[in-house]
Amino acid sequence: MMLNRRATEMAVFTLFRGCALLVVLALVVLLGYIVSGGLERLSVEFLTGMPRRANTEGGIFPAIVGTFYLMLIVLSISVPIGVMSAIYMVEYEQNSLMGKVFKMAVYNLAGVPSIVYGLLGLGIFVAFLGFGFSLISAGLTLSIMTLPLMISSAREAIAAVPSTVREASYALGATKWQTIWHHVLPYALPGIFTGMILSVSRAAGETAPLMLTGVAMSLQRLPDSFFDSFMALPYHVFYMATQSSDLLATRPIQYATALVLLLLVLGMNLFAIVLRKRYRDRYRW
Amino acid sequence: MRKNRHLPPREKAIQLALTVATWSSVLALAAVFGELLLGALPALSSISIIDFFTGTVWNPSHPIYPLYGILPLFVGTMMVSFGAALIAIPVGLGCSIWLAELASPRVKAIFKPAIEILAGIPSVIFGFFALVILSEWIAVVFEPVTKLNALNGAIMLAVMMIPIMVTVAEDAMNAVPMSLREASLALGATRWETVRHVVIPASLSGVVAAVVLAFGRAVGETMTVLMATGNATALHFDLLRSVQTMTAAIAIDFGEVEFGSEHYHVLFLVGLVLFVMTFLINFLADWVTRRFKEDY
Amino acid sequence: MTIAIRTDDLHVYFDKNHALKGVSMDIEMNQVTAVIGPSGCGKSTFIRCINRMNDLIPGCTVKGKVLVDGMDINDDDVDVVDVRRRIGMVFQKPNPFPKSIYENVAYGPRLHGVVETGNGKGRRRKHTKRELDEIVEHSLRRAALWDEVKDRMDKSGTSLSGGQQQRLCIARTLAVDPEIILFDEPCSALDPIATAKIEDLLVDLKKDYTVVIVTHNMQQAARISDRTAFFYLGDLIEMGDTKQIFERPQKEFTEQYITGRMG
């Protein structure tokens, strides 16, 4: 009887280990194909050159710059609003009815499909506000899309600061904002920073909203203003893989672009993970 | 909490700024819903809502008789999402149990970042992989009707669902207190029996929420299915044939649609349906978590 | 004796839970007053009323008067920040800021600045570096910590031992120059040697400050306090000179608690 139960346990646990192995395998295979496929075409010229002959030759510099601009817009809009919301939700409206409403809004915003954000951007920024198919329309759309991620990671970081620190500060006669500014925020900063990197990298990898807000298939120049159209790395991968004039001949370009995007996004994610690990034990409470 | 009536003006100004910033989320959610509604409404004046929901043909670009039946797209979305769930649920659960109950701290320290990395990969990369590599493998194994098909999208979506599931489900299992496990083990149960009869029932709400949440993401995913499933709009239930999902239809059709046309507004209507679906799915996940949550 | 704090029919509710049921008490200036009682008797809730720390707890309402220098600090018109500057508090678990030792002590004075009372109206200005150094040194000396930390003022406050951390928290409170200092079970997380140091310090502090200490340790109350108040289930049962409370308690409950038959 006992032997039987032991055998069952062994079998089931082996199955579970297999599942975990399968997931790791999927990751390795995926990364392996992209990396090995992309290295062939990757070069300095590829990174810094303009695309030529309908993207079948030359580099992807405008796509890199476009993605960089998008990240910049998200950084300057989503991060401040996200951090401010997080502060307000944790420090001012923790248990109130309004606090629950805010939490619900953020939760639901996080679940909205990215293509729906594209529709929002199209309707509001492109059409209603008249920004046209442009960098700013796409950037603002991505900013709204990443806002819930930014808020929830900042909220987590701020809520992790123990209440004893707040009490100590209040007991010395500090005001609420002094307490937040001098104590809560500095100690939550590594966590907020991690959330910031993750949000920006999410924006960098997003494609669907761009397709409705102004991404261009090919440009021989860089965008000269926020109202100009632009190229972006993830869209370039999609476009080259599905619509370029010779799908097979440009495969190396597709792989190499995917690799550049992957390195950019995963590089940021890895940095965030390392940062979080390093700072997790910085403050011993 | 008692409010201080003696706030200096600076503190009041700051509090106001924070309030405004926080309202932006509520405003954004309202804007999403409002914009979809506004964009979709004009469509209802020229097409019948019943035809839209029951129509079996999606052929919006027909020059004379465009047909806007959402069923093929809806079935496409459901086929890839359920297909993905069918694969992701057992693998994801096995993975979560392994992570929460069996893995040593050292292995965990490597595996958890790996899961995060997987979750961080842009969807267009998954789509690219499905298009170029996975479809070839499927072609060899299943000899499908079309090389890009629902199965291709489902498998790729499953890989994307797993990290979401594992993160949420593992959290739920970790929240089960050690003392419960010890009580079971002390009664002579094996570790597997403990997991099955104690840990899983105790964390069930979190595990179910994890599955529902991951499913919601699959329904809303665009790029992967757009690149993987071939985008044929015929209505059928064959996993080995090409399908188009609701998300993919919006993404593709907007490339050629005329601004303000009937087709344009119908696409907003599809977006509205999609939004309501994911909203309900997320609501379900949240409800499951709240309703069946055990407090330890 | 002068009365430093007088509470009048003080009630505290946590949502619907009636935690303090009409406490009226006089606390005398420049004495150590101990508040004792079994867990959940409302003793911590009581002293947290004196500097309005209960304001921070969601769902908490305080009714009644807390008179300090004849002014009701529980009144809505009173600036709570000012109350807390005048009435300091040291907590159960040492909670230094994860900043340097120097910054921990200098934080309070930096917040409040110096009020100059030259020609008529008071004007507020920042401390000079030198003034700040002096306050920090003086506060640390007063908290009997200076000799142990003077060579490592830029080390983090959290790197100190538990007892040192608690004395740092006391120094931090002294640096704001309060009139009253509240101690909420300050030794419950400390070993006996660290506890003895804090107790000596408390007795020494009463020369300059009014000290109120909540403790679950009756021996501690007997050792250091001048007057003792006994709380039970949200009521003030008895208050008197410490000697009297411990040797000739008037109330049945008090005697049972003191002799260890309850609690």
JSON list of C-alpha atoms in Angstrom, two decimals, chain A residues 2 5-6 8-9 12-13 15-17 19-24 26-27 29-31 33-34 80-81 83-89 91-95 98 101-102 104-117 119-120 122-124 126-128 133 144 147 151 175-178 180 198 201 205-208 211-212 234-235 237-238 241-242 251 254-255 257-259 261-262 265-266 269-270 273 276-277, chain B residues 1 3 7-8 10-11 14-15 17-19 21-26 28-29 31-33 35-36 90-95 97-98 102 109 111 113-126 128-129 131-133 136-137 156 159 162 166 188-193 195 213 216-217 219-223 226-227 247 250-252 254-255 259 264 267-268 270-272 274-275 278-279 281-283 285-286 290:
[
{"chain": "A", "resi": 2, "resn": "MET", "atom": "CA", "xyz": [2.65, 2.48, 1.09]},
{"chain": "A", "resi": 5, "resn": "ARG", "atom": "CA", "xyz": [1.46, 5.66, -2.73]},
{"chain": "A", "resi": 6, "resn": "ARG", "atom": "CA", "xyz": [5.18, 6.32, -2.99]},
{"chain": "A", "resi": 8, "resn": "THR", "atom": "CA", "xyz": [2.23, 7.52, -7.40]},
{"chain": "A", "resi": 9, "resn": "GLU", "atom": "CA", "xyz": [4.05, 10.39, -5.78]},
{"chain": "A", "resi": 12, "resn": "VAL", "atom": "CA", "xyz": [3.27, 12.69, -10.43]},
{"chain": "A", "resi": 13, "resn": "PHE", "atom": "CA", "xyz": [6.26, 14.68, -9.30]},
{"chain": "A", "resi": 15, "resn": "LEU", "atom": "CA", "xyz": [5.45, 14.81, -14.45]},
{"chain": "A", "resi": 16, "resn": "PHE", "atom": "CA", "xyz": [5.59, 18.20, -12.73]},
{"chain": "A", "resi": 17, "resn": "ARG", "atom": "CA", "xyz": [9.34, 18.39, -13.19]},
{"chain": "A", "resi": 19, "resn": "CYS", "atom": "CA", "xyz": [6.31, 20.54, -17.08]},
{"chain": "A", "resi": 20, "resn": "ALA", "atom": "CA", "xyz": [8.89, 22.92, -15.65]},
{"chain": "A", "resi": 21, "resn": "LEU", "atom": "CA", "xyz": [11.51, 21.51, -17.97]},
{"chain": "A", "resi": 22, "resn": "LEU", "atom": "CA", "xyz": [9.17, 21.99, -20.92]},
{"chain": "A", "resi": 23, "resn": "VAL", "atom": "CA", "xyz": [8.74, 25.67, -20.09]},
{"chain": "A", "resi": 24, "resn": "VAL", "atom": "CA", "xyz": [12.47, 26.23, -19.82]},
{"chain": "A", "resi": 26, "resn": "ALA", "atom": "CA", "xyz": [10.41, 26.55, -24.81]},
{"chain": "A", "resi": 27, "resn": "LEU", "atom": "CA", "xyz": [12.31, 29.62, -23.65]},
{"chain": "A", "resi": 29, "resn": "VAL", "atom": "CA", "xyz": [14.43, 27.09, -28.12]},
{"chain": "A", "resi": 30, "resn": "LEU", "atom": "CA", "xyz": [12.75, 30.43, -28.78]},
{"chain": "A", "resi": 31, "resn": "LEU", "atom": "CA", "xyz": [15.77, 32.48, -27.75]},
{"chain": "A", "resi": 33, "resn": "TYR", "atom": "CA", "xyz": [16.40, 30.38, -32.87]},
{"chain": "A", "resi": 34, "resn": "ILE", "atom": "CA", "xyz": [16.14, 34.16, -32.74]},
{"chain": "A", "resi": 80, "resn": "PRO", "atom": "CA", "xyz": [5.19, 60.60, -13.25]},
{"chain": "A", "resi": 81, "resn": "ILE", "atom": "CA", "xyz": [1.44, 60.00, -13.45]},
{"chain": "A", "resi": 83, "resn": "VAL", "atom": "CA", "xyz": [4.05, 57.25, -9.37]},
{"chain": "A", "resi": 84, "resn": "MET", "atom": "CA", "xyz": [1.74, 60.08, -8.29]},
{"chain": "A", "resi": 85, "resn": "SER", "atom": "CA", "xyz": [-1.29, 57.80, -8.52]},
{"chain": "A", "resi": 86, "resn": "ALA", "atom": "CA", "xyz": [0.50, 55.11, -6.55]},
{"chain": "A", "resi": 87, "resn": "ILE", "atom": "CA", "xyz": [1.40, 57.57, -3.80]},
{"chain": "A", "resi": 88, "resn": "TYR", "atom": "CA", "xyz": [-2.15, 58.80, -3.62]},
{"chain": "A", "resi": 89, "resn": "MET", "atom": "CA", "xyz": [-3.65, 55.33, -3.58]},
{"chain": "A", "resi": 91, "resn": "GLU", "atom": "CA", "xyz": [-0.92, 57.10, 1.36]},
{"chain": "A", "resi": 92, "resn": "TYR", "atom": "CA", "xyz": [-4.19, 58.97, 0.99]},
{"chain": "A", "resi": 93, "resn": "GLU", "atom": "CA", "xyz": [-6.99, 56.64, -0.05]},
{"chain": "A", "resi": 94, "resn": "GLN", "atom": "CA", "xyz": [-5.88, 53.27, 1.27]},
{"chain": "A", "resi": 95, "resn": "ASN", "atom": "CA", "xyz": [-9.17, 52.11, 2.71]},
{"chain": "A", "resi": 98, "resn": "MET", "atom": "CA", "xyz": [-12.60, 56.18, -3.60]},
{"chain": "A", "resi": 101, "resn": "VAL", "atom": "CA", "xyz": [-12.78, 52.76, -7.22]},
{"chain": "A", "resi": 102, "resn": "PHE", "atom": "CA", "xyz": [-9.21, 53.69, -8.21]},
{"chain": "A", "resi": 104, "resn": "MET", "atom": "CA", "xyz": [-10.79, 48.75, -9.73]},
{"chain": "A", "resi": 105, "resn": "ALA", "atom": "CA", "xyz": [-10.05, 51.18, -12.54]},
{"chain": "A", "resi": 106, "resn": "VAL", "atom": "CA", "xyz": [-6.38, 50.23, -12.59]},
{"chain": "A", "resi": 107, "resn": "TYR", "atom": "CA", "xyz": [-7.18, 46.51, -12.45]},
{"chain": "A", "resi": 108, "resn": "ASN", "atom": "CA", "xyz": [-9.55, 46.75, -15.40]},
{"chain": "A", "resi": 109, "resn": "LEU", "atom": "CA", "xyz": [-7.26, 49.04, -17.36]},
{"chain": "A", "resi": 110, "resn": "ALA", "atom": "CA", "xyz": [-4.56, 46.39, -17.06]},
{"chain": "A", "resi": 111, "resn": "GLY", "atom": "CA", "xyz": [-6.82, 43.83, -18.71]},
{"chain": "A", "resi": 112, "resn": "VAL", "atom": "CA", "xyz": [-7.76, 45.89, -21.77]},
{"chain": "A", "resi": 113, "resn": "PRO", "atom": "CA", "xyz": [-6.31, 44.27, -24.93]},
{"chain": "A", "resi": 114, "resn": "SER", "atom": "CA", "xyz": [-3.55, 46.28, -26.54]},
{"chain": "A", "resi": 115, "resn": "ILE", "atom": "CA", "xyz": [-5.41, 46.51, -29.86]},
{"chain": "A", "resi": 116, "resn": "VAL", "atom": "CA", "xyz": [-8.27, 48.23, -28.03]},
{"chain": "A", "resi": 117, "resn": "TYR", "atom": "CA", "xyz": [-5.78, 50.83, -26.82]},
{"chain": "A", "resi": 119, "resn": "LEU", "atom": "CA", "xyz": [-8.63, 52.06, -31.17]},
{"chain": "A", "resi": 120, "resn": "LEU", "atom": "CA", "xyz": [-8.56, 54.56, -28.31]},
{"chain": "A", "resi": 122, "resn": "LEU", "atom": "CA", "xyz": [-6.94, 56.33, -33.17]},
{"chain": "A", "resi": 123, "resn": "GLY", "atom": "CA", "xyz": [-10.19, 57.85, -31.98]},
{"chain": "A", "resi": 124, "resn": "ILE", "atom": "CA", "xyz": [-8.80, 60.35, -29.51]},
{"chain": "A", "resi": 126, "resn": "VAL", "atom": "CA", "xyz": [-5.20, 60.77, -34.14]},
{"chain": "A", "resi": 127, "resn": "ALA", "atom": "CA", "xyz": [-8.70, 61.96, -34.97]},
{"chain": "A", "resi": 128, "resn": "PHE", "atom": "CA", "xyz": [-10.27, 63.96, -32.15]},
{"chain": "A", "resi": 133, "resn": "PHE", "atom": "CA", "xyz": [-0.76, 59.41, -37.49]},
{"chain": "A", "resi": 144, "resn": "ILE", "atom": "CA", "xyz": [-1.99, 54.99, -21.24]},
{"chain": "A", "resi": 147, "resn": "LEU", "atom": "CA", "xyz": [0.01, 53.24, -16.88]},
{"chain": "A", "resi": 151, "resn": "ILE", "atom": "CA", "xyz": [0.91, 52.17, -10.98]},
{"chain": "A", "resi": 175, "resn": "THR", "atom": "CA", "xyz": [3.63, 66.50, 7.85]},
{"chain": "A", "resi": 176, "resn": "LYS", "atom": "CA", "xyz": [2.20, 63.89, 5.53]},
{"chain": "A", "resi": 177, "resn": "TRP", "atom": "CA", "xyz": [4.05, 65.10, 2.49]},
{"chain": "A", "resi": 178, "resn": "GLN", "atom": "CA", "xyz": [7.31, 65.50, 4.40]},
{"chain": "A", "resi": 180, "resn": "ILE", "atom": "CA", "xyz": [6.29, 60.72, 1.99]},
{"chain": "A", "resi": 198, "resn": "LEU", "atom": "CA", "xyz": [9.49, 47.12, -16.93]},
{"chain": "A", "resi": 201, "resn": "SER", "atom": "CA", "xyz": [10.27, 47.83, -21.97]},
{"chain": "A", "resi": 205, "resn": "GLY", "atom": "CA", "xyz": [7.87, 45.67, -27.47]},
{"chain": "A", "resi": 206, "resn": "GLU", "atom": "CA", "xyz": [4.25, 46.53, -28.17]},
{"chain": "A", "resi": 207, "resn": "THR", "atom": "CA", "xyz": [3.09, 46.46, -31.79]},
{"chain": "A", "resi": 208, "resn": "ALA", "atom": "CA", "xyz": [-0.66, 46.38, -32.18]},
{"chain": "A", "resi": 211, "resn": "MET", "atom": "CA", "xyz": [-0.58, 49.88, -36.31]},
{"chain": "A", "resi": 212, "resn": "LEU", "atom": "CA", "xyz": [-3.59, 52.12, -35.66]},
{"chain": "A", "resi": 234, "resn": "PRO", "atom": "CA", "xyz": [8.41, 45.57, -33.35]},
{"chain": "A", "resi": 235, "resn": "TYR", "atom": "CA", "xyz": [6.34, 46.73, -36.29]},
{"chain": "A", "resi": 237, "resn": "VAL", "atom": "CA", "xyz": [9.59, 42.70, -37.49]},
{"chain": "A", "resi": 238, "resn": "PHE", "atom": "CA", "xyz": [5.92, 42.19, -38.31]},
{"chain": "A", "resi": 241, "resn": "ALA", "atom": "CA", "xyz": [7.97, 38.95, -41.84]},
{"chain": "A", "resi": 242, "resn": "THR", "atom": "CA", "xyz": [4.55, 39.23, -43.46]},
{"chain": "A", "resi": 251, "resn": "ARG", "atom": "CA", "xyz": [14.52, 36.48, -43.65]},
{"chain": "A", "resi": 254, "resn": "GLN", "atom": "CA", "xyz": [13.65, 39.73, -40.09]},
{"chain": "A", "resi": 255, "resn": "TYR", "atom": "CA", "xyz": [15.72, 37.64, -37.71]},
{"chain": "A", "resi": 257, "resn": "THR", "atom": "CA", "xyz": [15.49, 42.96, -36.34]},
{"chain": "A", "resi": 258, "resn": "ALA", "atom": "CA", "xyz": [13.78, 40.50, -34.00]},
{"chain": "A", "resi": 259, "resn": "LEU", "atom": "CA", "xyz": [17.10, 39.94, -32.26]},
{"chain": "A", "resi": 261, "resn": "LEU", "atom": "CA", "xyz": [14.21, 44.07, -30.32]},
{"chain": "A", "resi": 262, "resn": "LEU", "atom": "CA", "xyz": [14.71, 41.04, -28.11]},
{"chain": "A", "resi": 265, "resn": "VAL", "atom": "CA", "xyz": [13.55, 44.45, -24.23]},
{"chain": "A", "resi": 266, "resn": "LEU", "atom": "CA", "xyz": [15.16, 41.53, -22.42]},
{"chain": "A", "resi": 269, "resn": "ASN", "atom": "CA", "xyz": [14.00, 43.28, -18.08]},
{"chain": "A", "resi": 270, "resn": "LEU", "atom": "CA", "xyz": [17.19, 41.59, -16.90]},
{"chain": "A", "resi": 273, "resn": "ILE", "atom": "CA", "xyz": [15.41, 41.87, -12.20]},
{"chain": "A", "resi": 276, "resn": "ARG", "atom": "CA", "xyz": [15.34, 44.43, -7.67]},
{"chain": "A", "resi": 277, "resn": "LYS", "atom": "CA", "xyz": [17.37, 41.54, -6.32]},
{"chain": "B", "resi": 1, "resn": "MET", "atom": "CA", "xyz": [-8.34, 58.20, 9.40]},
{"chain": "B", "resi": 3, "resn": "LYS", "atom": "CA", "xyz": [-7.97, 64.57, 8.27]},
{"chain": "B", "resi": 7, "resn": "LEU", "atom": "CA", "xyz": [-2.63, 71.59, 6.06]},
{"chain": "B", "resi": 8, "resn": "PRO", "atom": "CA", "xyz": [-0.19, 74.22, 4.83]},
{"chain": "B", "resi": 10, "resn": "ARG", "atom": "CA", "xyz": [1.88, 73.49, -0.15]},
{"chain": "B", "resi": 11, "resn": "GLU", "atom": "CA", "xyz": [0.49, 70.23, 1.21]},
{"chain": "B", "resi": 14, "resn": "ILE", "atom": "CA", "xyz": [0.39, 68.52, -3.60]},
{"chain": "B", "resi": 15, "resn": "GLN", "atom": "CA", "xyz": [-2.64, 66.56, -2.50]},
{"chain": "B", "resi": 17, "resn": "ALA", "atom": "CA", "xyz": [-2.02, 67.25, -7.88]},
{"chain": "B", "resi": 18, "resn": "LEU", "atom": "CA", "xyz": [-1.95, 63.66, -6.66]},
{"chain": "B", "resi": 19, "resn": "THR", "atom": "CA", "xyz": [-5.72, 63.43, -6.79]},
{"chain": "B", "resi": 21, "resn": "ALA", "atom": "CA", "xyz": [-3.11, 62.22, -11.42]},
{"chain": "B", "resi": 22, "resn": "THR", "atom": "CA", "xyz": [-5.04, 59.37, -9.85]},
{"chain": "B", "resi": 23, "resn": "TRP", "atom": "CA", "xyz": [-8.27, 60.32, -11.54]},
{"chain": "B", "resi": 24, "resn": "SER", "atom": "CA", "xyz": [-6.51, 59.91, -14.87]},
{"chain": "B", "resi": 25, "resn": "SER", "atom": "CA", "xyz": [-6.83, 56.12, -14.58]},
{"chain": "B", "resi": 26, "resn": "VAL", "atom": "CA", "xyz": [-10.57, 56.33, -14.08]},
{"chain": "B", "resi": 28, "resn": "ALA", "atom": "CA", "xyz": [-8.67, 56.53, -19.17]},
{"chain": "B", "resi": 29, "resn": "LEU", "atom": "CA", "xyz": [-10.98, 53.60, -18.52]},
{"chain": "B", "resi": 31, "resn": "ALA", "atom": "CA", "xyz": [-12.33, 57.08, -22.34]},
{"chain": "B", "resi": 32, "resn": "VAL", "atom": "CA", "xyz": [-11.67, 53.56, -23.63]},
{"chain": "B", "resi": 33, "resn": "PHE", "atom": "CA", "xyz": [-15.29, 52.58, -23.15]},
{"chain": "B", "resi": 35, "resn": "GLU", "atom": "CA", "xyz": [-14.45, 55.96, -27.47]},
{"chain": "B", "resi": 36, "resn": "LEU", "atom": "CA", "xyz": [-15.43, 52.40, -28.43]},
{"chain": "B", "resi": 90, "resn": "PRO", "atom": "CA", "xyz": [-1.91, 21.22, -17.32]},
{"chain": "B", "resi": 91, "resn": "VAL", "atom": "CA", "xyz": [1.62, 22.40, -18.08]},
{"chain": "B", "resi": 92, "resn": "GLY", "atom": "CA", "xyz": [1.19, 25.64, -16.15]},
{"chain": "B", "resi": 93, "resn": "LEU", "atom": "CA", "xyz": [-0.32, 23.91, -13.15]},
{"chain": "B", "resi": 94, "resn": "GLY", "atom": "CA", "xyz": [2.37, 21.25, -13.08]},
{"chain": "B", "resi": 95, "resn": "CYS", "atom": "CA", "xyz": [4.93, 23.99, -13.32]},
{"chain": "B", "resi": 97, "resn": "ILE", "atom": "CA", "xyz": [3.14, 23.02, -8.18]},
{"chain": "B", "resi": 98, "resn": "TRP", "atom": "CA", "xyz": [6.72, 22.14, -8.93]},
{"chain": "B", "resi": 102, "resn": "LEU", "atom": "CA", "xyz": [9.24, 20.90, -4.95]},
{"chain": "B", "resi": 109, "resn": "ALA", "atom": "CA", "xyz": [16.30, 31.52, -8.01]},
{"chain": "B", "resi": 111, "resn": "PHE", "atom": "CA", "xyz": [13.62, 29.48, -12.71]},
{"chain": "B", "resi": 113, "resn": "PRO", "atom": "CA", "xyz": [13.66, 35.03, -13.53]},
{"chain": "B", "resi": 114, "resn": "ALA", "atom": "CA", "xyz": [13.37, 32.67, -16.52]},
{"chain": "B", "resi": 115, "resn": "ILE", "atom": "CA", "xyz": [9.58, 32.85, -16.20]},
{"chain": "B", "resi": 116, "resn": "GLU", "atom": "CA", "xyz": [9.81, 36.64, -16.02]},
{"chain": "B", "resi": 117, "resn": "ILE", "atom": "CA", "xyz": [12.00, 36.71, -19.12]},
{"chain": "B", "resi": 118, "resn": "LEU", "atom": "CA", "xyz": [9.46, 34.57, -20.94]},
{"chain": "B", "resi": 119, "resn": "ALA", "atom": "CA", "xyz": [6.69, 36.94, -19.86]},
{"chain": "B", "resi": 120, "resn": "GLY", "atom": "CA", "xyz": [8.74, 39.91, -21.06]},
{"chain": "B", "resi": 121, "resn": "ILE", "atom": "CA", "xyz": [9.28, 38.71, -24.63]},
{"chain": "B", "resi": 122, "resn": "PRO", "atom": "CA", "xyz": [7.31, 40.95, -27.01]},
{"chain": "B", "resi": 123, "resn": "SER", "atom": "CA", "xyz": [4.35, 39.26, -28.65]},
{"chain": "B", "resi": 124, "resn": "VAL", "atom": "CA", "xyz": [5.63, 40.07, -32.12]},
{"chain": "B", "resi": 125, "resn": "ILE", "atom": "CA", "xyz": [8.61, 37.80, -31.41]},
{"chain": "B", "resi": 126, "resn": "PHE", "atom": "CA", "xyz": [6.28, 34.94, -30.49]},
{"chain": "B", "resi": 128, "resn": "PHE", "atom": "CA", "xyz": [7.52, 35.65, -35.71]},
{"chain": "B", "resi": 129, "resn": "PHE", "atom": "CA", "xyz": [8.61, 32.33, -34.20]},
{"chain": "B", "resi": 131, "resn": "LEU", "atom": "CA", "xyz": [5.26, 32.06, -38.45]},
{"chain": "B", "resi": 132, "resn": "VAL", "atom": "CA", "xyz": [8.75, 30.95, -39.34]},
{"chain": "B", "resi": 133, "resn": "ILE", "atom": "CA", "xyz": [9.59, 27.94, -37.13]},
{"chain": "B", "resi": 136, "resn": "GLU", "atom": "CA", "xyz": [7.06, 24.21, -40.18]},
{"chain": "B", "resi": 137, "resn": "TRP", "atom": "CA", "xyz": [7.11, 21.74, -37.29]},
{"chain": "B", "resi": 156, "resn": "MET", "atom": "CA", "xyz": [2.22, 29.86, -29.26]},
{"chain": "B", "resi": 159, "resn": "VAL", "atom": "CA", "xyz": [3.59, 29.49, -24.22]},
{"chain": "B", "resi": 162, "resn": "ILE", "atom": "CA", "xyz": [2.04, 29.93, -18.93]},
{"chain": "B", "resi": 166, "resn": "VAL", "atom": "CA", "xyz": [2.50, 30.33, -13.05]},
{"chain": "B", "resi": 188, "resn": "GLY", "atom": "CA", "xyz": [1.24, 10.26, 7.47]},
{"chain": "B", "resi": 189, "resn": "ALA", "atom": "CA", "xyz": [0.28, 11.73, 4.11]},
{"chain": "B", "resi": 190, "resn": "THR", "atom": "CA", "xyz": [2.84, 11.73, 1.33]},
{"chain": "B", "resi": 191, "resn": "ARG", "atom": "CA", "xyz": [3.91, 15.04, -0.16]},
{"chain": "B", "resi": 192, "resn": "TRP", "atom": "CA", "xyz": [1.75, 14.46, -3.23]},
{"chain": "B", "resi": 193, "resn": "GLU", "atom": "CA", "xyz": [-1.27, 13.62, -1.09]},
{"chain": "B", "resi": 195, "resn": "VAL", "atom": "CA", "xyz": [-0.47, 18.83, -2.30]},
{"chain": "B", "resi": 213, "resn": "LEU", "atom": "CA", "xyz": [-6.66, 35.78, -16.10]},
{"chain": "B", "resi": 216, "resn": "GLY", "atom": "CA", "xyz": [-8.33, 36.78, -20.79]},
{"chain": "B", "resi": 217, "resn": "ARG", "atom": "CA", "xyz": [-4.88, 37.75, -22.00]},
{"chain": "B", "resi": 219, "resn": "VAL", "atom": "CA", "xyz": [-8.40, 36.46, -25.94]},
{"chain": "B", "resi": 220, "resn": "GLY", "atom": "CA", "xyz": [-6.94, 39.97, -26.15]},
{"chain": "B", "resi": 221, "resn": "GLU", "atom": "CA", "xyz": [-3.63, 39.02, -27.74]},
{"chain": "B", "resi": 222, "resn": "THR", "atom": "CA", "xyz": [-3.11, 40.41, -31.22]},
{"chain": "B", "resi": 223, "resn": "MET", "atom": "CA", "xyz": [0.30, 40.05, -32.81]},
{"chain": "B", "resi": 226, "resn": "LEU", "atom": "CA", "xyz": [-2.17, 37.75, -36.40]},
{"chain": "B", "resi": 227, "resn": "MET", "atom": "CA", "xyz": [1.11, 36.22, -37.55]},
{"chain": "B", "resi": 247, "resn": "THR", "atom": "CA", "xyz": [-8.04, 41.20, -32.61]},
{"chain": "B", "resi": 250, "resn": "ILE", "atom": "CA", "xyz": [-9.06, 44.95, -36.26]},
{"chain": "B", "resi": 251, "resn": "ALA", "atom": "CA", "xyz": [-5.30, 45.13, -36.74]},
{"chain": "B", "resi": 252, "resn": "ILE", "atom": "CA", "xyz": [-5.33, 44.03, -40.38]},
{"chain": "B", "resi": 254, "resn": "PHE", "atom": "CA", "xyz": [-7.41, 49.15, -40.35]},
{"chain": "B", "resi": 255, "resn": "GLY", "atom": "CA", "xyz": [-4.55, 49.03, -42.82]},
{"chain": "B", "resi": 259, "resn": "PHE", "atom": "CA", "xyz": [-11.66, 56.67, -42.29]},
{"chain": "B", "resi": 264, "resn": "TYR", "atom": "CA", "xyz": [-14.38, 51.55, -39.94]},
{"chain": "B", "resi": 267, "resn": "LEU", "atom": "CA", "xyz": [-14.31, 47.49, -36.53]},
{"chain": "B", "resi": 268, "resn": "PHE", "atom": "CA", "xyz": [-14.96, 49.68, -33.49]},
{"chain": "B", "resi": 270, "resn": "VAL", "atom": "CA", "xyz": [-15.73, 44.43, -32.91]},
{"chain": "B", "resi": 271, "resn": "GLY", "atom": "CA", "xyz": [-13.40, 46.27, -30.53]},
{"chain": "B", "resi": 272, "resn": "LEU", "atom": "CA", "xyz": [-16.31, 46.97, -28.21]},
{"chain": "B", "resi": 274, "resn": "LEU", "atom": "CA", "xyz": [-13.68, 42.38, -27.45]},
{"chain": "B", "resi": 275, "resn": "PHE", "atom": "CA", "xyz": [-13.47, 44.94, -24.65]},
{"chain": "B", "resi": 278, "resn": "THR", "atom": "CA", "xyz": [-12.11, 40.75, -21.64]},
{"chain": "B", "resi": 279, "resn": "PHE", "atom": "CA", "xyz": [-13.79, 43.00, -19.07]},
{"chain": "B", "resi": 281, "resn": "ILE", "atom": "CA", "xyz": [-13.31, 37.64, -17.98]},
{"chain": "B", "resi": 282, "resn": "ASN", "atom": "CA", "xyz": [-11.22, 39.90, -15.73]},
{"chain": "B", "resi": 283, "resn": "PHE", "atom": "CA", "xyz": [-14.26, 40.54, -13.57]},
{"chain": "B", "resi": 285, "resn": "ALA", "atom": "CA", "xyz": [-11.08, 36.36, -12.19]},
{"chain": "B", "resi": 286, "resn": "ASP", "atom": "CA", "xyz": [-11.43, 39.09, -9.59]},
{"chain": "B", "resi": 290, "resn": "ARG", "atom": "CA", "xyz": [-12.59, 37.57, -3.65]}
]
